[in-house]
Short mmCIF file of C-alpha atoms in Angstrom, two decimals:
data_model
loop_
_atom_site.label_atom_id
_atom_site.label_comp_id
_atom_site.label_asym_id
_atom_site.label_seq_id
_atom_site.Cartn_x
_atom_site.Cartn_y
_atom_site.Cartn_z
CA MET Q 431 -0.02 0.00 0.02
CA LYS Q 432 1.35 3.43 -0.89
CA ILE Q 433 2.29 5.61 2.10
CA ARG Q 434 -0.02 8.36 0.85
CA ASN Q 435 -3.07 6.08 0.78
CA PHE Q 436 -2.10 4.43 4.07
CA ILE Q 437 -1.88 7.67 6.00
CA THR Q 438 -4.98 9.09 4.36
CA LEU Q 439 -6.81 6.08 5.65
CA THR Q 440 -5.45 6.67 9.15
CA LEU Q 441 -6.57 10.28 9.10
CA LEU Q 442 -10.03 9.03 8.26
CA ILE Q 443 -10.33 6.50 10.99
CA GLY Q 444 -7.76 7.58 13.63
CA LEU Q 445 -7.12 3.87 14.27
CA ILE Q 446 -5.77 1.31 11.80
CA VAL Q 447 -6.64 -2.27 11.10
CA PHE Q 448 -4.41 -3.64 8.44
CA SER Q 449 -2.73 -6.75 7.16
CA CYS Q 450 1.05 -6.98 7.58
CA LYS Q 451 3.91 -9.37 8.17
CA ASP Q 452 4.45 -10.87 11.62
CA ASP Q 453 7.59 -8.74 12.21
CA ASP Q 454 5.50 -5.61 11.55
CA LEU Q 455 2.91 -6.31 14.15
CA VAL Q 456 2.59 -3.94 17.10
CA ASP Q 457 2.96 -5.63 20.51
CA THR Q 458 -0.61 -5.10 21.83
CA SER Q 459 0.43 -6.47 25.22
CA ILE Q 460 2.07 -3.09 26.10
CA PRO Q 461 -0.44 -1.01 27.96
CA ASP Q 462 -1.11 2.53 26.91
CA ARG Q 463 0.64 5.29 28.85
CA ASP Q 464 -1.33 7.49 31.17
CA ARG Q 465 -3.20 10.09 29.11
CA ALA Q 466 -2.62 13.00 31.53
CA GLU Q 467 1.16 12.20 31.60
CA VAL Q 468 1.33 12.17 27.79
CA TYR Q 469 -0.67 15.35 27.48
CA ALA Q 470 1.69 17.15 29.88
CA GLU Q 471 4.51 16.34 27.52
CA ASP Q 472 2.54 17.10 24.37
CA ILE Q 473 1.43 20.58 25.45
CA ILE Q 474 5.03 21.55 26.27
CA GLU Q 475 6.11 20.47 22.81
CA ILE Q 476 3.18 22.21 21.11
CA GLU Q 477 3.59 25.47 22.97
CA GLU Q 478 7.38 25.45 22.36
CA TYR Q 479 6.64 25.05 18.61
CA LEU Q 480 4.15 27.90 18.66
CA SER Q 481 6.63 30.16 20.45
CA THR Q 482 9.46 29.50 18.03
CA HIS Q 483 7.66 29.39 14.72
CA PHE Q 484 5.82 31.81 12.43
CA TYR Q 485 3.86 31.36 9.23
CA ASN Q 486 4.04 33.26 5.92
CA TYR Q 487 1.66 35.99 7.03
CA GLU Q 488 3.44 38.72 5.04
CA GLU Q 489 2.53 36.85 1.83
CA PHE Q 490 -1.10 36.67 2.99
CA LEU Q 491 -1.17 40.39 4.01
CA THR Q 492 0.01 41.46 0.57
CA ASN Q 493 -3.61 41.19 -0.55
CA SER Q 494 -6.94 41.82 1.19
CA GLU Q 495 -8.18 39.02 3.38
CA TYR Q 496 -10.82 37.63 1.03
CA SER Q 497 -9.13 38.54 -2.21
CA ASP Q 498 -8.85 36.23 -5.25
CA GLU Q 499 -5.14 35.92 -4.66
CA ASN Q 500 -5.65 34.64 -1.12
CA ASP Q 501 -8.14 32.02 -2.29
CA SER Q 502 -5.02 30.12 -3.43
CA PHE Q 503 -2.98 30.78 -0.28
CA SER Q 504 -1.24 27.96 1.50
CA ILE Q 505 0.22 28.17 5.02
CA VAL Q 506 3.98 27.53 5.39
CA PHE Q 507 5.65 27.43 8.79
CA ASP Q 508 9.27 28.33 9.51
CA THR Q 509 11.54 28.76 12.52
CA ILE Q 510 12.22 32.16 14.03
CA SER Q 511 16.00 32.43 13.98
CA SER Q 512 18.73 35.01 13.44
CA GLU Q 513 20.51 32.46 11.33
CA ASN Q 514 17.90 32.73 8.58
CA GLY Q 515 17.08 36.38 9.18
CA THR Q 516 13.64 35.76 10.70
CA GLN Q 517 14.37 36.88 14.27
CA ASP Q 518 11.87 39.79 14.00
CA LYS Q 519 8.93 37.67 12.81
CA ILE Q 520 5.80 37.46 14.99
CA SER Q 521 5.48 34.02 16.47
CA LEU Q 522 2.32 31.99 16.43
CA MET Q 523 2.04 32.21 20.17
CA ASP Q 524 2.32 35.97 20.03
CA MET Q 525 -0.92 35.88 17.96
CA LEU Q 526 -2.82 34.09 20.72
CA ASP Q 527 -6.29 35.70 21.27
CA ASN Q 528 -5.12 39.05 19.81
CA ASN Q 529 -4.69 40.74 16.44
CA ALA Q 530 -0.89 40.94 16.38
CA LEU Q 531 -1.03 41.60 12.64
CA ASP Q 532 -2.63 44.95 11.96
CA GLY Q 533 -5.35 45.00 9.41
CA SER Q 534 -5.93 41.22 9.47
CA SER Q 535 -8.12 38.86 11.36
CA ASN Q 536 -5.21 36.41 11.76
CA VAL Q 537 -5.26 35.06 15.28
CA LEU Q 538 -4.23 31.96 17.24
CA ARG Q 539 -7.08 30.62 19.35
CA SER Q 540 -7.63 27.71 21.72
CA LYS Q 541 -10.53 25.61 22.98
CA GLU Q 542 -10.91 22.91 25.57
CA VAL Q 543 -11.72 19.45 24.27
CA GLU Q 544 -12.58 16.45 26.46
CA ASP Q 545 -11.90 12.95 25.21
CA SER Q 546 -13.94 9.80 25.96
CA SER Q 547 -11.75 9.05 29.03
CA GLY Q 548 -12.48 12.44 30.60
CA GLN Q 549 -9.04 13.92 29.84
CA ILE Q 550 -9.29 17.64 28.99
CA TYR Q 551 -6.97 19.10 26.39
CA THR Q 552 -6.16 22.58 25.10
CA LEU Q 553 -6.45 22.54 21.32
CA TYR Q 554 -4.72 25.43 19.57
CA TYR Q 555 -5.84 26.46 16.08
CA LEU Q 556 -4.69 29.24 13.78
CA VAL Q 557 -7.34 31.26 12.01
CA VAL Q 558 -5.78 32.81 8.97
CA ARG Q 559 -9.31 33.54 7.80
CA GLU Q 560 -12.48 31.97 9.07
CA GLY Q 561 -14.39 31.71 5.74
CA LEU Q 562 -17.62 33.27 4.58
CA GLY Q 563 -19.64 30.23 3.64
CA GLN Q 564 -21.49 27.55 5.60
CA SER Q 565 -20.68 26.45 9.10
CA LEU Q 566 -19.81 22.81 9.74
CA HIS Q 567 -21.63 20.33 11.98
CA SER Q 568 -19.87 17.44 13.55
CA LEU Q 569 -22.19 15.06 11.62
CA ASP Q 570 -21.26 16.59 8.28
CA LYS Q 571 -18.83 15.56 5.62
CA ALA Q 572 -16.11 18.19 5.23
CA ILE Q 573 -14.28 18.73 1.97
CA VAL Q 574 -10.67 19.91 2.55
CA SER Q 575 -7.18 20.09 1.15
CA TYR Q 576 -4.62 19.60 3.87
CA ARG Q 577 -1.05 18.79 4.88
CA GLY Q 578 -0.12 16.89 7.99
CA THR Q 579 3.24 17.31 9.77
CA VAL Q 580 4.93 16.66 13.10
CA SER Q 581 6.85 19.33 15.04
CA THR Q 582 10.14 18.63 13.14
CA GLY Q 583 8.36 19.80 9.97
CA ASP Q 584 8.32 16.34 8.42
CA SER Q 585 5.15 15.68 6.49
CA PHE Q 586 3.32 12.40 6.86
CA ASP Q 587 0.37 13.05 4.57
CA GLY Q 588 -1.49 15.63 2.51
CA THR Q 589 -3.33 16.49 -0.67
CA PRO Q 590 -3.59 19.77 -2.59
CA ILE Q 591 -6.84 18.48 -4.12
CA PRO Q 592 -9.84 18.84 -1.77
CA ILE Q 593 -11.26 15.51 -0.72
CA PRO Q 594 -14.25 14.55 1.58
CA PHE Q 595 -13.97 13.29 5.08
CA ASN Q 596 -16.73 12.25 7.44
CA LEU Q 597 -16.24 14.22 10.66
CA THR Q 598 -17.85 11.55 12.88
CA THR Q 599 -17.09 7.87 12.92
CA PHE Q 600 -20.16 5.66 12.87
CA GLY Q 601 -20.24 1.96 11.99
CA SER Q 602 -18.35 1.44 8.74
CA SER Q 603 -18.39 5.14 8.04
CA ALA Q 604 -14.95 6.30 9.20
CA GLY Q 605 -14.42 9.76 10.62
CA VAL Q 606 -11.37 11.93 11.20
CA VAL Q 607 -9.42 12.14 14.48
CA GLU Q 608 -11.06 14.17 17.21
CA GLY Q 609 -8.59 17.05 17.20
CA PHE Q 610 -8.98 17.61 13.41
CA LYS Q 611 -12.74 17.55 13.68
CA GLU Q 612 -12.84 19.98 16.62
CA GLY Q 613 -10.55 22.40 14.80
CA LEU Q 614 -12.45 22.32 11.49
CA LEU Q 615 -15.69 23.11 13.34
CA GLU Q 616 -14.32 26.62 13.98
CA PHE Q 617 -14.19 27.47 10.27
CA LYS Q 618 -16.59 27.97 7.34
CA THR Q 619 -16.70 26.78 3.77
CA SER Q 620 -16.35 28.73 0.49
CA VAL Q 621 -19.20 30.77 -0.93
CA ALA Q 622 -18.67 29.72 -4.57
CA PHE Q 623 -16.20 28.18 -6.98
CA THR Q 624 -14.88 28.90 -10.42
CA GLU Q 625 -13.67 26.32 -12.92
CA GLN Q 626 -10.64 27.45 -14.83
CA PRO Q 627 -10.10 26.65 -18.56
CA ASN Q 628 -7.58 23.97 -17.56
CA GLY Q 629 -10.18 22.28 -15.34
CA GLU Q 630 -8.75 23.55 -12.06
CA ILE Q 631 -11.35 24.52 -9.50
CA ILE Q 632 -10.78 27.74 -7.54
CA TYR Q 633 -12.84 28.12 -4.36
CA ASP Q 634 -13.83 31.57 -3.17
CA ASP Q 635 -13.64 32.95 0.39
CA HIS Q 636 -13.16 29.63 2.22
CA GLY Q 637 -11.66 29.05 5.61
CA ILE Q 638 -7.89 28.69 5.89
CA GLY Q 639 -6.15 27.59 9.03
CA ALA Q 640 -4.06 25.18 11.04
CA ILE Q 641 -4.65 22.87 14.00
CA PHE Q 642 -2.04 21.75 16.61
CA ILE Q 643 -3.25 18.47 18.02
CA PRO Q 644 -2.09 16.67 21.20
CA SER Q 645 -1.65 12.95 20.61
CA GLY Q 646 -4.61 12.13 22.83
CA LEU Q 647 -6.82 13.85 20.24
CA GLY Q 648 -4.84 12.29 17.42
CA TYR Q 649 -3.41 8.77 17.13
CA PHE Q 650 -2.13 8.47 20.74
CA SER Q 651 -0.43 5.13 21.22
CA GLN Q 652 -0.91 3.92 17.61
CA PRO Q 653 2.42 4.20 15.73
CA LEU Q 654 2.01 5.10 12.03
CA VAL Q 655 4.37 5.47 9.14
CA GLY Q 656 6.01 8.81 9.76
CA ILE Q 657 4.49 9.29 13.22
CA ASP Q 658 5.77 7.71 16.44
CA SER Q 659 3.43 6.75 19.29
CA TYR Q 660 2.36 9.67 21.51
CA THR Q 661 3.32 12.35 18.96
CA PRO Q 662 1.48 15.63 18.57
CA ILE Q 663 0.39 16.23 14.94
CA PHE Q 664 -0.24 19.47 13.06
CA PHE Q 665 -2.49 20.10 10.07
CA THR Q 666 -2.75 23.06 7.72
CA PHE Q 667 -5.90 23.09 5.61
CA ASN Q 668 -8.31 24.85 3.28
CA LEU Q 669 -11.98 24.06 4.09
CA VAL Q 670 -13.79 24.45 0.80
CA ASP Q 671 -17.19 22.75 1.17
CA ARG Q 672 -19.48 20.53 3.24
CA ASN Q 673 -21.97 17.85 2.38
CA ASP Q 674 -24.93 16.44 4.35
CA THR Q 675 -24.78 12.90 5.64
CA ASP Q 676 -27.75 10.64 6.30
CA TYR Q 677 -26.41 7.75 8.39
CA ASP Q 678 -29.80 6.10 8.92
CA LEU Q 679 -31.14 6.74 5.36
CA ASP Q 680 -34.36 8.32 6.74
CA ASN Q 681 -34.22 11.36 4.47
CA ILE Q 682 -33.34 13.70 7.38
CA PRO Q 683 -29.83 15.16 7.05
CA SER Q 684 -27.90 13.90 10.10
CA HIS Q 685 -26.97 17.34 11.32
CA LEU Q 686 -30.73 18.20 11.61
CA GLU Q 687 -31.16 15.23 13.92
CA ASP Q 688 -29.06 17.04 16.53
CA LEU Q 689 -32.21 18.54 18.01
CA ASN Q 690 -30.58 20.49 20.81
CA ASP Q 691 -28.01 21.84 18.28
CA ASN Q 692 -24.97 21.22 20.50
CA GLN Q 693 -22.77 19.60 17.85
CA ASP Q 694 -23.29 16.18 19.45
CA GLY Q 695 -25.55 13.69 17.75
CA TYR Q 696 -25.13 11.17 20.50
CA ASP Q 697 -27.38 12.89 23.06
CA ASP Q 698 -30.62 13.08 20.97
CA ASP Q 699 -32.91 10.05 21.28
CA THR Q 700 -36.52 11.09 20.96
CA ASP Q 701 -38.08 7.69 21.70
CA ASP Q 702 -35.51 6.62 24.32
CA ASP Q 703 -34.91 3.36 22.58
CA GLY Q 704 -31.13 3.54 22.86
CA LEU Q 705 -30.65 4.59 19.21
CA ASN Q 706 -29.68 8.17 18.73
CA ASN Q 707 -31.84 9.96 16.20
CA PHE Q 708 -29.15 10.22 13.54
CA PHE Q 709 -29.02 6.41 13.25
CA ASP Q 710 -32.70 5.58 14.21
CA ASN Q 711 -34.91 5.10 11.15
CA ASP Q 712 -38.06 5.43 13.36
CA ASP Q 713 -37.20 8.47 15.43
CA ASP Q 714 -40.43 8.69 17.42
CA GLY Q 715 -40.90 4.97 17.83
CA ASP Q 716 -44.45 5.01 16.50
CA GLY Q 717 -43.94 1.99 14.29
CA VAL Q 718 -43.83 4.10 11.09
CA LEU Q 719 -40.44 4.64 9.53
CA THR Q 720 -39.35 8.27 9.48
CA ARG Q 721 -38.99 8.33 5.69
CA ASP Q 722 -42.60 7.03 5.36
CA GLU Q 723 -44.05 9.93 7.43
CA ASP Q 724 -43.48 12.03 4.30
CA LEU Q 725 -47.03 12.46 3.00
CA GLU Q 726 -47.29 15.03 0.18
CA ASP Q 727 -49.00 14.13 -3.03
CA MET Q 728 -46.44 15.39 -5.60
CA ASP Q 729 -48.53 14.83 -8.77
CA LEU Q 730 -52.29 15.21 -8.68
CA LEU Q 731 -52.63 13.73 -12.19
CA VAL Q 732 -50.93 10.42 -11.39
CA ASP Q 733 -52.73 7.66 -9.53
CA SER Q 734 -49.65 6.09 -7.98
CA ASP Q 735 -51.52 3.83 -5.53
CA GLY Q 736 -53.93 2.53 -8.17
CA ASP Q 737 -57.15 3.25 -6.22
CA GLY Q 738 -58.71 5.31 -9.08
CA ASP Q 739 -58.17 8.68 -7.32
CA PRO Q 740 -54.96 10.50 -8.27
CA THR Q 741 -55.66 13.23 -5.65
CA ASN Q 742 -55.22 11.08 -2.51
CA ASP Q 743 -51.71 9.62 -3.13
CA LYS Q 744 -48.94 10.20 -0.66
CA ASP Q 745 -45.77 9.96 -2.76
CA GLY Q 746 -43.71 12.21 -0.45
CA ASP Q 747 -41.44 15.04 -1.49
CA GLY Q 748 -38.34 13.46 0.08
CA ASN Q 749 -38.50 15.72 3.13
CA PRO Q 750 -40.25 14.46 6.30
CA LEU Q 751 -39.38 17.74 8.04
CA ASN Q 752 -42.32 19.59 6.44
CA ASP Q 753 -45.11 17.14 7.40
CA ASP Q 754 -47.16 18.03 10.48
CA THR Q 755 -50.63 16.56 10.21
CA ASP Q 756 -52.07 17.82 13.48
CA MET Q 757 -50.40 21.26 13.11
CA ASP Q 758 -48.95 21.16 16.59
CA GLY Q 759 -45.50 22.37 15.54
CA THR Q 760 -43.83 18.92 15.79
CA PRO Q 761 -43.26 17.17 12.51
CA ASN Q 762 -44.91 13.77 12.16
CA TYR Q 763 -41.63 11.82 12.36
CA LEU Q 764 -41.09 13.11 15.89
CA ASP Q 765 -44.77 13.07 16.94
CA THR Q 766 -46.22 9.78 18.25
CA ASP Q 767 -49.75 11.21 17.77
CA ASP Q 768 -49.24 11.14 13.99
CA THR Q 769 -48.87 7.61 12.63
CA GLU Q 770 -50.02 8.04 9.10
CA SER Q 771 -47.75 6.43 6.54
CA ARG Q 772 -47.30 7.09 2.82
CA ILE Q 773 -47.06 3.32 2.41
CA GLN Q 774 -50.62 2.04 1.81
CA ASP Q 775 -51.66 -1.34 3.21
#
């Protein structure tokens, strides 16, 4: 397997299952290190990097923030050093929570992220520009170009061509590592795109940034090609677009099944059946599948149910969100009082 494809797969799933020779097998009998201990080491390494590195902000500032020229901008990091004449550059850490670069929204920000074990991390992310398009939801598919490196600057993966990634792992649908997801959620997509005569696609006004990920929000103890165990990883990226997902195939976009709109699809379970709404094909537990509580008659001239009356068919418009038979403000698919189905007995 090519390294590029191998690492792209690991970015998708954050955990690898692969076939290899016996002498390549990882000794699974070695217990993982303590997460708090590893994080304490990681945050020192990350903050040291942020304090001693800058990015090519002068190139970005040559043009206005959302100019056509900056639509093709790529982040490049370098070390602050008198040896290479960069001793007067503004470090990434100097940009933390302030506009250190006059006339630009460039800023380093941080957020707290808690993993499944309860360990809390500081996740740093660089906002070169936020983007003017759509916001992401954790249940979306994000379309990004990116480059992954470690603190030495060595690259382990990347693609200049935007590709789609599920942000959340569910079943056989692999998602990105937690730190990458949490960083991307702070950015927005492009507003439009233009196809050049040579076939190249130029996206307009999209989010551009970088994420500095502790290993506990990355691959942690899993060694990968180009990444040792317990290694912080960094990503630069351009977020160009998003797509809906529909994990349970009920015709409700997954992000709309996060009813409390808290970016967590795992705490919404309308019928308390143990299946969260975004993978429950009968959200209200009334015995009628969500997609079948879509009742519109889309063609009054076609008798689709064969009963001789073309005006009483319920073909559905593909959107159960707009069906509310009893007009109580709750769509049928979430209302146990409404059990009518477009499927005729």
